[in-house]
mmCIF file of C-alpha atoms in Angstrom:
data_model
loop_
_atom_site.group_PDB
_atom_site.id
_atom_site.type_symbol
_atom_site.label_atom_id
_atom_site.label_comp_id
_atom_site.label_asym_id
_atom_site.label_seq_id
_atom_site.Cartn_x
_atom_site.Cartn_y
_atom_site.Cartn_z
ATOM 1 C CA MET A 39 -72.778 -79.291 -37.591
ATOM 2 C CA LYS A 40 -72.360 -80.480 -34.013
ATOM 3 C CA ARG A 41 -68.924 -82.019 -34.716
ATOM 4 C CA THR A 42 -67.686 -78.776 -36.233
ATOM 5 C CA SER A 43 -68.852 -76.823 -33.190
ATOM 6 C CA SER A 44 -67.090 -79.255 -30.864
ATOM 7 C CA PHE A 45 -63.777 -78.885 -32.687
ATOM 8 C CA GLY A 46 -64.147 -75.109 -32.720
ATOM 9 C CA ASN A 47 -64.625 -74.964 -28.919
ATOM 10 C CA ALA A 48 -61.626 -77.239 -28.362
ATOM 11 C CA GLY A 49 -59.445 -75.041 -30.561
ATOM 12 C CA ARG A 50 -60.407 -71.903 -28.685
ATOM 13 C CA LEU A 51 -59.743 -73.610 -25.343
ATOM 14 C CA LEU A 52 -56.283 -74.770 -26.514
ATOM 15 C CA PHE A 53 -55.504 -71.205 -27.664
ATOM 16 C CA VAL A 54 -56.433 -69.811 -24.240
ATOM 17 C CA VAL A 55 -54.286 -72.376 -22.396
ATOM 18 C CA CYS A 56 -51.247 -71.664 -24.590
ATOM 19 C CA LEU A 57 -51.652 -67.919 -24.129
ATOM 20 C CA TRP A 58 -51.838 -68.327 -20.349
ATOM 21 C CA LEU A 59 -48.709 -70.522 -20.271
ATOM 22 C CA LEU A 60 -46.768 -68.006 -22.360
ATOM 23 C CA SER A 61 -47.788 -65.161 -20.016
ATOM 24 C CA ALA A 62 -46.876 -67.156 -16.915
ATOM 25 C CA GLY A 63 -43.528 -68.197 -18.400
ATOM 26 C CA SER A 64 -42.715 -64.599 -19.243
ATOM 27 C CA ALA A 65 -43.479 -63.528 -15.651
ATOM 28 C CA LEU A 66 -41.376 -66.279 -14.069
ATOM 29 C CA SER A 67 -38.363 -65.550 -16.253
ATOM 30 C CA GLN A 68 -37.974 -62.121 -14.646
ATOM 31 C CA GLU A 69 -34.789 -62.058 -12.518
ATOM 32 C CA PHE A 70 -34.471 -60.474 -9.056
ATOM 33 C CA SER A 71 -31.730 -58.079 -7.908
ATOM 34 C CA VAL A 72 -30.215 -56.546 -4.746
ATOM 35 C CA SER A 73 -31.568 -53.047 -4.218
ATOM 36 C CA SER A 74 -29.484 -52.156 -1.153
ATOM 37 C CA PHE A 75 -26.940 -53.500 1.327
ATOM 38 C CA ARG A 76 -25.930 -51.523 4.407
ATOM 39 C CA ILE A 77 -24.650 -51.812 7.956
ATOM 40 C CA LEU A 78 -27.062 -51.410 10.886
ATOM 41 C CA PRO A 79 -24.864 -49.715 13.546
ATOM 42 C CA ASN A 80 -27.654 -49.609 16.173
ATOM 43 C CA ASP A 81 -28.814 -53.229 15.725
ATOM 44 C CA VAL A 82 -27.292 -55.442 18.455
ATOM 45 C CA SER A 83 -28.827 -58.731 17.252
ATOM 46 C CA ALA A 84 -25.430 -60.113 16.180
ATOM 47 C CA PHE A 85 -23.947 -59.208 19.585
ATOM 48 C CA VAL A 86 -26.786 -60.459 21.800
ATOM 49 C CA ASN A 87 -27.494 -63.638 19.776
ATOM 50 C CA SER A 88 -23.888 -64.324 18.775
ATOM 51 C CA VAL A 89 -23.001 -67.432 16.752
ATOM 52 C CA ARG A 90 -19.411 -68.659 16.358
ATOM 53 C CA ASP A 91 -17.812 -70.367 13.349
ATOM 54 C CA LEU A 92 -15.409 -73.339 13.311
ATOM 55 C CA ASN A 93 -12.520 -71.024 14.257
ATOM 56 C CA ASP A 94 -14.441 -69.858 17.351
ATOM 57 C CA GLU A 95 -14.798 -66.374 15.806
ATOM 58 C CA ALA A 96 -18.047 -64.476 16.334
ATOM 59 C CA CYS A 97 -20.049 -64.269 13.103
ATOM 60 C CA ALA A 98 -21.559 -61.298 11.290
ATOM 61 C CA LEU A 99 -25.351 -61.261 10.863
ATOM 62 C CA VAL A 100 -26.991 -60.406 7.518
ATOM 63 C CA LYS A 101 -30.767 -59.837 7.595
ATOM 64 C CA VAL A 102 -32.189 -60.498 4.107
ATOM 65 C CA GLU A 103 -35.682 -59.202 3.369
ATOM 66 C CA ALA A 104 -36.779 -62.060 1.106
ATOM 67 C CA PRO A 105 -39.206 -65.035 0.962
ATOM 68 C CA ALA A 106 -38.181 -68.266 2.690
ATOM 69 C CA ASP A 107 -37.698 -70.165 -0.612
ATOM 70 C CA PHE A 108 -34.431 -68.314 -1.306
ATOM 71 C CA ALA A 109 -31.150 -70.203 -0.864
ATOM 72 C CA PHE A 110 -27.692 -68.715 -0.211
ATOM 73 C CA SER A 111 -24.020 -69.653 -0.332
ATOM 74 C CA THR A 112 -20.665 -67.887 0.228
ATOM 75 C CA PRO A 113 -17.005 -68.795 -0.418
ATOM 76 C CA LEU A 114 -16.506 -69.058 3.384
ATOM 77 C CA GLY A 115 -19.769 -70.927 3.932
ATOM 78 C CA ILE A 116 -22.873 -70.146 5.969
ATOM 79 C CA VAL A 117 -22.587 -70.947 9.675
ATOM 80 C CA LYS A 118 -26.313 -70.748 10.456
ATOM 81 C CA ARG A 119 -29.586 -69.771 8.793
ATOM 82 C CA LYS A 120 -32.672 -68.661 10.705
ATOM 83 C CA ASP A 121 -36.016 -67.905 9.038
ATOM 84 C CA GLU A 122 -37.758 -65.000 10.748
ATOM 85 C CA VAL A 123 -41.044 -63.252 9.921
ATOM 86 C CA GLY A 124 -40.497 -61.339 6.660
ATOM 87 C CA GLU A 125 -36.729 -61.896 6.552
ATOM 88 C CA ILE A 126 -33.955 -64.487 6.635
ATOM 89 C CA TRP A 127 -31.082 -64.264 9.144
ATOM 90 C CA LEU A 128 -27.714 -65.478 7.836
ATOM 91 C CA TYR A 129 -24.781 -65.883 10.227
ATOM 92 C CA LEU A 130 -21.652 -65.524 8.059
ATOM 93 C CA PRO A 131 -17.946 -65.859 8.916
ATOM 94 C CA LYS A 132 -15.893 -62.735 9.527
ATOM 95 C CA GLY A 133 -14.297 -61.432 6.316
ATOM 96 C CA THR A 134 -17.076 -62.553 3.944
ATOM 97 C CA LYS A 135 -17.128 -60.289 0.854
ATOM 98 C CA MET A 136 -19.432 -62.103 -1.628
ATOM 99 C CA ILE A 137 -22.680 -64.024 -1.513
ATOM 100 C CA THR A 138 -24.665 -66.076 -4.068
ATOM 101 C CA LEU A 139 -28.494 -65.910 -4.015
ATOM 102 C CA LYS A 140 -30.691 -68.619 -5.584
ATOM 103 C CA HIS A 141 -34.439 -68.924 -6.215
ATOM 104 C CA PRO A 142 -36.213 -71.933 -7.763
ATOM 105 C CA ASP A 143 -38.177 -69.751 -10.217
ATOM 106 C CA TRP A 144 -36.255 -66.474 -10.588
ATOM 107 C CA GLY A 145 -32.778 -67.866 -11.124
ATOM 108 C CA VAL A 146 -29.356 -67.224 -9.570
ATOM 109 C CA LEU A 147 -27.477 -64.030 -8.656
ATOM 110 C CA ARG A 148 -23.927 -65.353 -8.405
ATOM 111 C CA ASP A 149 -21.036 -63.850 -6.419
ATOM 112 C CA TYR A 150 -22.749 -60.583 -5.475
ATOM 113 C CA LYS A 151 -20.086 -58.265 -4.024
ATOM 114 C CA LEU A 152 -21.122 -56.759 -0.680
ATOM 115 C CA GLY A 153 -18.760 -53.802 -1.021
ATOM 116 C CA MET A 154 -17.111 -54.465 2.368
ATOM 117 C CA ALA A 155 -15.623 -57.274 4.437
ATOM 118 C CA LEU A 156 -18.100 -58.332 7.113
ATOM 119 C CA GLU A 157 -16.974 -57.863 10.716
ATOM 120 C CA SER A 158 -17.689 -59.928 13.806
ATOM 121 C CA ARG A 159 -20.788 -59.070 15.873
ATOM 122 C CA MET A 160 -21.979 -56.506 13.300
ATOM 123 C CA THR A 161 -25.487 -56.588 11.788
ATOM 124 C CA TYR A 162 -26.195 -55.814 8.117
ATOM 125 C CA GLU A 163 -29.370 -55.434 6.048
ATOM 126 C CA MET A 164 -29.954 -56.649 2.469
ATOM 127 C CA LYS A 165 -33.045 -55.666 0.481
ATOM 128 C CA LEU A 166 -34.065 -57.358 -2.774
ATOM 129 C CA THR A 167 -36.064 -56.213 -5.783
ATOM 130 C CA LEU A 168 -38.460 -59.043 -6.680
ATOM 131 C CA PRO A 169 -40.749 -59.614 -9.693
ATOM 132 C CA LYS A 170 -44.288 -58.534 -8.867
ATOM 133 C CA PRO A 171 -47.209 -59.879 -10.965
ATOM 134 C CA ILE A 172 -50.016 -57.379 -11.608
ATOM 135 C CA VAL A 173 -53.341 -58.311 -13.264
ATOM 136 C CA THR A 174 -54.115 -55.665 -15.889
ATOM 137 C CA GLU A 175 -57.024 -57.108 -17.912
ATOM 138 C CA ARG A 176 -59.553 -59.860 -17.338
ATOM 139 C CA HIS A 177 -62.025 -61.147 -20.008
ATOM 140 C CA ASP A 178 -64.020 -64.159 -18.835
ATOM 141 C CA THR A 179 -61.441 -66.989 -19.035
ATOM 142 C CA ILE A 180 -58.517 -64.961 -20.519
ATOM 143 C CA VAL A 181 -56.108 -63.271 -18.076
ATOM 144 C CA GLN A 182 -53.216 -61.118 -19.270
ATOM 145 C CA VAL A 183 -50.336 -60.764 -16.813
ATOM 146 C CA ARG A 184 -47.718 -58.019 -16.838
ATOM 147 C CA THR A 185 -44.631 -58.100 -14.614
ATOM 148 C CA VAL A 186 -43.244 -54.898 -13.120
ATOM 149 C CA VAL A 187 -40.277 -54.351 -10.831
ATOM 150 C CA ASP A 188 -40.451 -52.012 -7.846
ATOM 151 C CA THR A 189 -37.179 -50.124 -7.554
ATOM 152 C CA VAL A 190 -36.240 -48.786 -4.145
ATOM 153 C CA THR A 191 -33.718 -45.977 -3.930
ATOM 154 C CA VAL A 192 -31.758 -46.051 -0.698
ATOM 155 C CA ALA A 193 -29.789 -42.981 0.350
ATOM 156 C CA LYS A 194 -26.192 -43.661 1.253
ATOM 157 C CA THR A 195 -25.475 -43.278 4.957
ATOM 158 C CA ARG A 196 -22.154 -42.084 6.302
ATOM 159 C CA PRO A 197 -20.325 -44.908 8.086
ATOM 160 C CA ARG A 198 -19.977 -44.587 11.841
ATOM 161 C CA LEU A 199 -16.352 -43.900 12.735
ATOM 162 C CA PRO A 200 -14.594 -45.806 15.535
ATOM 163 C CA LEU A 201 -14.124 -44.196 18.936
ATOM 164 C CA CYS A 202 -10.451 -43.153 19.374
ATOM 165 C CA LEU A 203 -8.408 -41.763 22.287
ATOM 166 C CA TYR A 204 -5.205 -39.750 21.744
ATOM 167 C CA ALA A 205 -2.486 -38.678 24.209
ATOM 168 C CA LEU A 206 0.321 -36.261 23.245
ATOM 169 C CA ALA A 207 3.194 -34.444 24.957
ATOM 170 C CA THR A 208 3.417 -30.788 23.875
ATOM 171 C CA VAL A 209 5.982 -27.983 23.919
ATOM 172 C CA SER A 210 5.023 -24.308 23.520
ATOM 173 C CA ALA A 211 7.165 -21.288 22.607
ATOM 174 C CA HIS A 212 6.330 -17.773 23.889
ATOM 175 C CA ASP A 213 7.925 -14.573 25.225
ATOM 176 C CA ASN A 214 8.627 -16.109 28.643
ATOM 177 C CA GLY A 215 10.372 -19.179 27.247
ATOM 178 C CA PRO A 216 9.198 -22.761 26.592
ATOM 179 C CA SER A 217 6.314 -24.475 28.341
ATOM 180 C CA TYR A 218 5.544 -28.190 28.465
ATOM 181 C CA GLY A 219 2.192 -29.902 28.632
ATOM 182 C CA VAL A 220 -0.130 -32.775 27.803
ATOM 183 C CA PHE A 221 -2.927 -33.018 25.228
ATOM 184 C CA PHE A 222 -5.805 -35.549 25.344
ATOM 185 C CA ALA A 223 -8.539 -36.021 22.710
ATOM 186 C CA MET A 224 -11.430 -38.487 22.373
ATOM 187 C CA MET A 225 -13.645 -38.553 19.271
ATOM 188 C CA ARG A 226 -15.570 -40.336 16.566
ATOM 189 C CA ARG A 227 -16.527 -37.892 13.803
ATOM 190 C CA HIS A 228 -16.657 -35.253 16.570
ATOM 191 C CA GLY A 229 -15.315 -35.239 20.125
ATOM 192 C CA PHE A 230 -13.530 -33.160 22.736
ATOM 193 C CA PHE A 231 -9.974 -32.300 23.839
ATOM 194 C CA VAL A 232 -8.132 -30.975 26.908
ATOM 195 C CA HIS A 233 -4.727 -29.260 26.767
ATOM 196 C CA ALA A 234 -2.709 -28.099 29.797
ATOM 197 C CA SER A 235 0.714 -26.406 29.544
ATOM 198 C CA THR A 236 3.101 -24.817 32.095
ATOM 199 C CA ASP A 237 6.726 -23.751 32.527
ATOM 200 C CA PHE A 238 6.774 -25.192 36.082
ATOM 201 C CA SER A 239 7.907 -21.867 37.603
ATOM 202 C CA SER A 240 6.523 -19.054 39.773
ATOM 203 C CA ILE A 241 7.393 -15.385 40.308
ATOM 204 C CA GLY A 242 6.963 -15.885 44.048
ATOM 205 C CA THR A 243 6.061 -13.059 46.437
ATOM 206 C CA THR A 244 6.328 -9.513 45.067
ATOM 207 C CA ARG A 245 6.661 -6.154 46.869
ATOM 208 C CA GLY A 246 4.339 -4.417 44.428
ATOM 209 C CA SER A 247 3.942 -3.691 40.744
ATOM 210 C CA CYS A 248 5.479 -1.523 38.091
ATOM 211 C CA SER A 249 4.610 -0.414 34.581
ATOM 212 C CA LYS A 250 6.123 -1.909 31.430
ATOM 213 C CA ASP A 251 9.092 0.497 31.487
ATOM 214 C CA GLY A 252 9.753 -0.148 35.187
ATOM 215 C CA SER A 253 8.315 3.057 36.626
ATOM 216 C CA ILE A 254 6.293 2.831 39.824
ATOM 217 C CA GLY A 255 3.040 4.721 40.379
ATOM 218 C CA GLY A 256 3.625 7.008 37.383
ATOM 219 C CA ALA A 257 6.750 8.520 38.917
ATOM 220 C CA ALA A 258 9.133 10.227 36.506
ATOM 221 C CA GLU A 259 12.174 8.576 38.035
ATOM 222 C CA LYS A 260 12.552 4.850 37.738
ATOM 223 C CA PRO A 261 14.108 2.726 40.465
ATOM 224 C CA TYR A 262 17.228 0.708 39.798
ATOM 225 C CA TYR A 263 16.833 -2.966 38.957
ATOM 226 C CA SER A 264 19.351 -5.769 39.229
ATOM 227 C CA GLY A 265 18.541 -7.204 35.809
ATOM 228 C CA ASN A 266 17.183 -10.459 37.196
ATOM 229 C CA THR A 267 13.623 -11.464 36.295
ATOM 230 C CA ALA A 268 11.178 -14.088 37.486
ATOM 231 C CA LYS A 269 8.639 -15.599 35.093
ATOM 232 C CA SER A 270 5.704 -17.989 35.261
ATOM 233 C CA HIS A 271 3.371 -19.235 32.551
ATOM 234 C CA TYR A 272 0.468 -21.697 32.260
ATOM 235 C CA THR A 273 -2.624 -22.278 30.093
ATOM 236 C CA VAL A 274 -5.521 -24.747 30.320
ATOM 237 C CA THR A 275 -7.922 -25.088 27.358
ATOM 238 C CA ALA A 276 -10.712 -27.494 26.387
ATOM 239 C CA GLY A 277 -13.104 -27.686 23.465
ATOM 240 C CA ALA A 278 -14.314 -29.605 20.418
ATOM 241 C CA VAL A 279 -12.418 -31.686 17.856
ATOM 242 C CA HIS A 280 -13.744 -32.601 14.407
ATOM 243 C CA CYS A 281 -12.583 -35.409 12.087
ATOM 244 C CA LEU A 282 -12.302 -34.096 8.503
ATOM 245 C CA THR A 283 -10.520 -37.019 6.851
ATOM 246 C CA ARG A 284 -9.044 -40.352 7.879
ATOM 247 C CA HIS A 285 -5.821 -38.624 8.997
ATOM 248 C CA LEU A 286 -6.751 -34.970 9.688
ATOM 249 C CA SER A 287 -8.825 -33.428 12.496
ATOM 250 C CA LEU A 288 -9.302 -29.785 13.571
ATOM 251 C CA PHE A 289 -9.892 -28.558 17.129
ATOM 252 C CA GLU A 290 -10.769 -25.315 18.885
ATOM 253 C CA GLY A 291 -11.421 -24.411 22.513
ATOM 254 C CA ILE A 292 -11.229 -21.872 25.307
ATOM 255 C CA GLY A 293 -9.955 -21.824 28.892
ATOM 256 C CA TYR A 294 -7.791 -19.738 31.213
ATOM 257 C CA GLY A 295 -4.177 -18.633 31.080
ATOM 258 C CA SER A 296 -1.620 -16.594 32.985
ATOM 259 C CA SER A 297 1.758 -15.224 31.919
ATOM 260 C CA ALA A 298 3.513 -13.199 34.662
ATOM 261 C CA VAL A 299 6.859 -11.339 34.775
ATOM 262 C CA ALA A 300 8.565 -9.763 37.831
ATOM 263 C CA TRP A 301 11.712 -7.549 37.914
ATOM 264 C CA GLN A 302 14.159 -7.618 40.841
ATOM 265 C CA LEU A 303 15.027 -4.295 42.466
ATOM 266 C CA ALA A 304 18.667 -3.446 43.101
ATOM 267 C CA GLU A 305 20.056 -3.823 46.628
ATOM 268 C CA SER A 306 20.191 -0.023 46.885
ATOM 269 C CA GLU A 307 16.418 0.003 46.343
ATOM 270 C CA GLY A 308 15.863 -2.588 49.055
ATOM 271 C CA GLY A 309 15.781 -5.680 46.823
ATOM 272 C CA GLY A 310 12.715 -7.826 46.219
ATOM 273 C CA TYR A 311 10.629 -8.271 43.081
ATOM 274 C CA MET A 312 8.077 -5.999 41.449
ATOM 275 C CA GLN A 313 5.447 -7.507 39.141
ATOM 276 C CA ASN A 314 5.658 -5.932 35.708
ATOM 277 C CA ASN A 315 2.005 -5.275 34.793
ATOM 278 C CA GLY A 316 2.887 -4.356 31.223
ATOM 279 C CA LEU A 317 4.381 -7.790 30.584
ATOM 280 C CA THR A 318 1.885 -9.753 32.672
ATOM 281 C CA HIS A 319 -1.310 -11.097 31.076
ATOM 282 C CA LYS A 320 -4.158 -13.079 32.640
ATOM 283 C CA GLY A 321 -7.619 -14.032 31.492
ATOM 284 C CA VAL A 322 -9.522 -16.083 28.922
ATOM 285 C CA ALA A 323 -7.301 -18.278 26.762
ATOM 286 C CA GLY A 324 -8.212 -19.524 23.281
ATOM 287 C CA GLU A 325 -6.672 -22.306 21.197
ATOM 288 C CA ALA A 326 -7.105 -23.572 17.616
ATOM 289 C CA GLY A 327 -5.115 -26.174 15.743
ATOM 290 C CA ALA A 328 -4.896 -29.428 13.788
ATOM 291 C CA LEU A 329 -4.322 -33.061 14.761
ATOM 292 C CA LEU A 330 -2.683 -35.499 12.312
ATOM 293 C CA SER A 331 -2.627 -39.279 12.828
ATOM 294 C CA PHE A 332 -0.807 -42.009 10.900
ATOM 295 C CA GLY A 333 -1.461 -45.443 12.325
ATOM 296 C CA ARG A 334 -0.763 -45.134 16.053
ATOM 297 C CA ILE A 335 1.371 -41.957 15.728
ATOM 298 C CA ALA A 336 -0.310 -38.567 16.305
ATOM 299 C CA VAL A 337 1.065 -35.030 15.787
ATOM 300 C CA SER A 338 -0.575 -31.710 16.733
ATOM 301 C CA ALA A 339 0.067 -28.046 15.949
ATOM 302 C CA SER A 340 -1.852 -25.117 17.442
ATOM 303 C CA ALA A 341 -1.846 -21.438 18.327
ATOM 304 C CA VAL A 342 -2.767 -20.247 21.852
ATOM 305 C CA THR A 343 -3.528 -16.743 23.069
ATOM 306 C CA ILE A 344 -4.125 -15.249 26.513
ATOM 307 C CA ALA A 345 -6.697 -12.434 26.349
ATOM 308 C CA GLY A 346 -5.580 -11.719 22.785
ATOM 309 C CA LYS A 347 -2.390 -10.044 24.137
ATOM 310 C CA GLN A 348 0.070 -12.874 24.607
ATOM 311 C CA TRP A 349 0.521 -15.519 21.881
ATOM 312 C CA GLN A 350 2.325 -18.829 21.695
ATOM 313 C CA GLY A 351 2.782 -21.701 19.237
ATOM 314 C CA SER A 352 2.453 -25.309 20.387
ATOM 315 C CA LEU A 353 3.649 -28.606 18.874
ATOM 316 C CA GLY A 354 2.762 -32.082 20.145
ATOM 317 C CA VAL A 355 3.764 -35.691 19.475
ATOM 318 C CA GLY A 356 2.018 -38.766 20.877
ATOM 319 C CA ILE A 357 0.108 -41.954 20.162
ATOM 320 C CA LYS A 358 -3.379 -43.287 19.664
ATOM 321 C CA LEU A 359 -3.996 -44.975 23.020
ATOM 322 C CA TRP A 360 -7.172 -46.825 22.130
ATOM 323 C CA ARG A 361 -9.504 -47.574 19.212
ATOM 324 C CA ASP A 362 -12.818 -49.435 19.327
ATOM 325 C CA LYS A 363 -12.141 -52.179 16.736
ATOM 326 C CA ASN A 364 -15.669 -53.577 16.955
ATOM 327 C CA GLU A 365 -17.083 -50.454 15.282
ATOM 328 C CA LYS A 366 -16.969 -49.568 11.664
#
């Protein structure tokens, strides 16, 4: 009777051990995955603590939120690894596009595509989904283990656009002839612009003013004019510019403008010029248009008005003077 009881206890113990090993093996076979990978535009760790590769190029920094027993490799190699609290810092060569992750228990995630080519002095963040053991039932010496995976959903963030500066030469067509000017714009996704245009002329000193038909002071009879006219025109506007696509931006702004016309009296009337108030406009100027860029070439087209009474069309051609290449 005693021998039978001894064998029975041994059999039950062996059954428990086997069941525990099967549960543990099932938990350890669970693979990990990458839940998110993104750029950290406001993290200056890669810039302040820069590390250079064999080509003396500044490395990119990838911060991996993972335990220290993970190992990594890339086609371009790993320049430096630094284990920090709760994460691993990997300094990778510029242009790295793939990375392999290894764990002694959870296996290998080979040639994971980052979705972008890493840039020098930029910091990135990688989050992993790891197997998480949870104890669900406990009966004396028997423990059943179930493995669940926490899935983290990360909202996509819009990439930060580089800071660009544009300079264009413009020509405008209006009633008083062509005007010439300059157009400057600086922006990321949004920015500002300044546009100044003039015909480089002046009506000079005038004796007085006349109405649009040439009459003076409402008199029925009009004086005689020589047929010569003097004209001047200028506008200055400034406002906001908005990047819609990689090549197209829209802009709008306000400012001040003046378009003046003077008629010359005949010698029999004593000569001199009279400002024609009907053809002269001054006041608030408004401008709206579009800016196109292809590589370093930039083209603009806009409409400008002075007090809503005088209108002109403007075309511009120029270049992209500067672009911050260290920003994505």
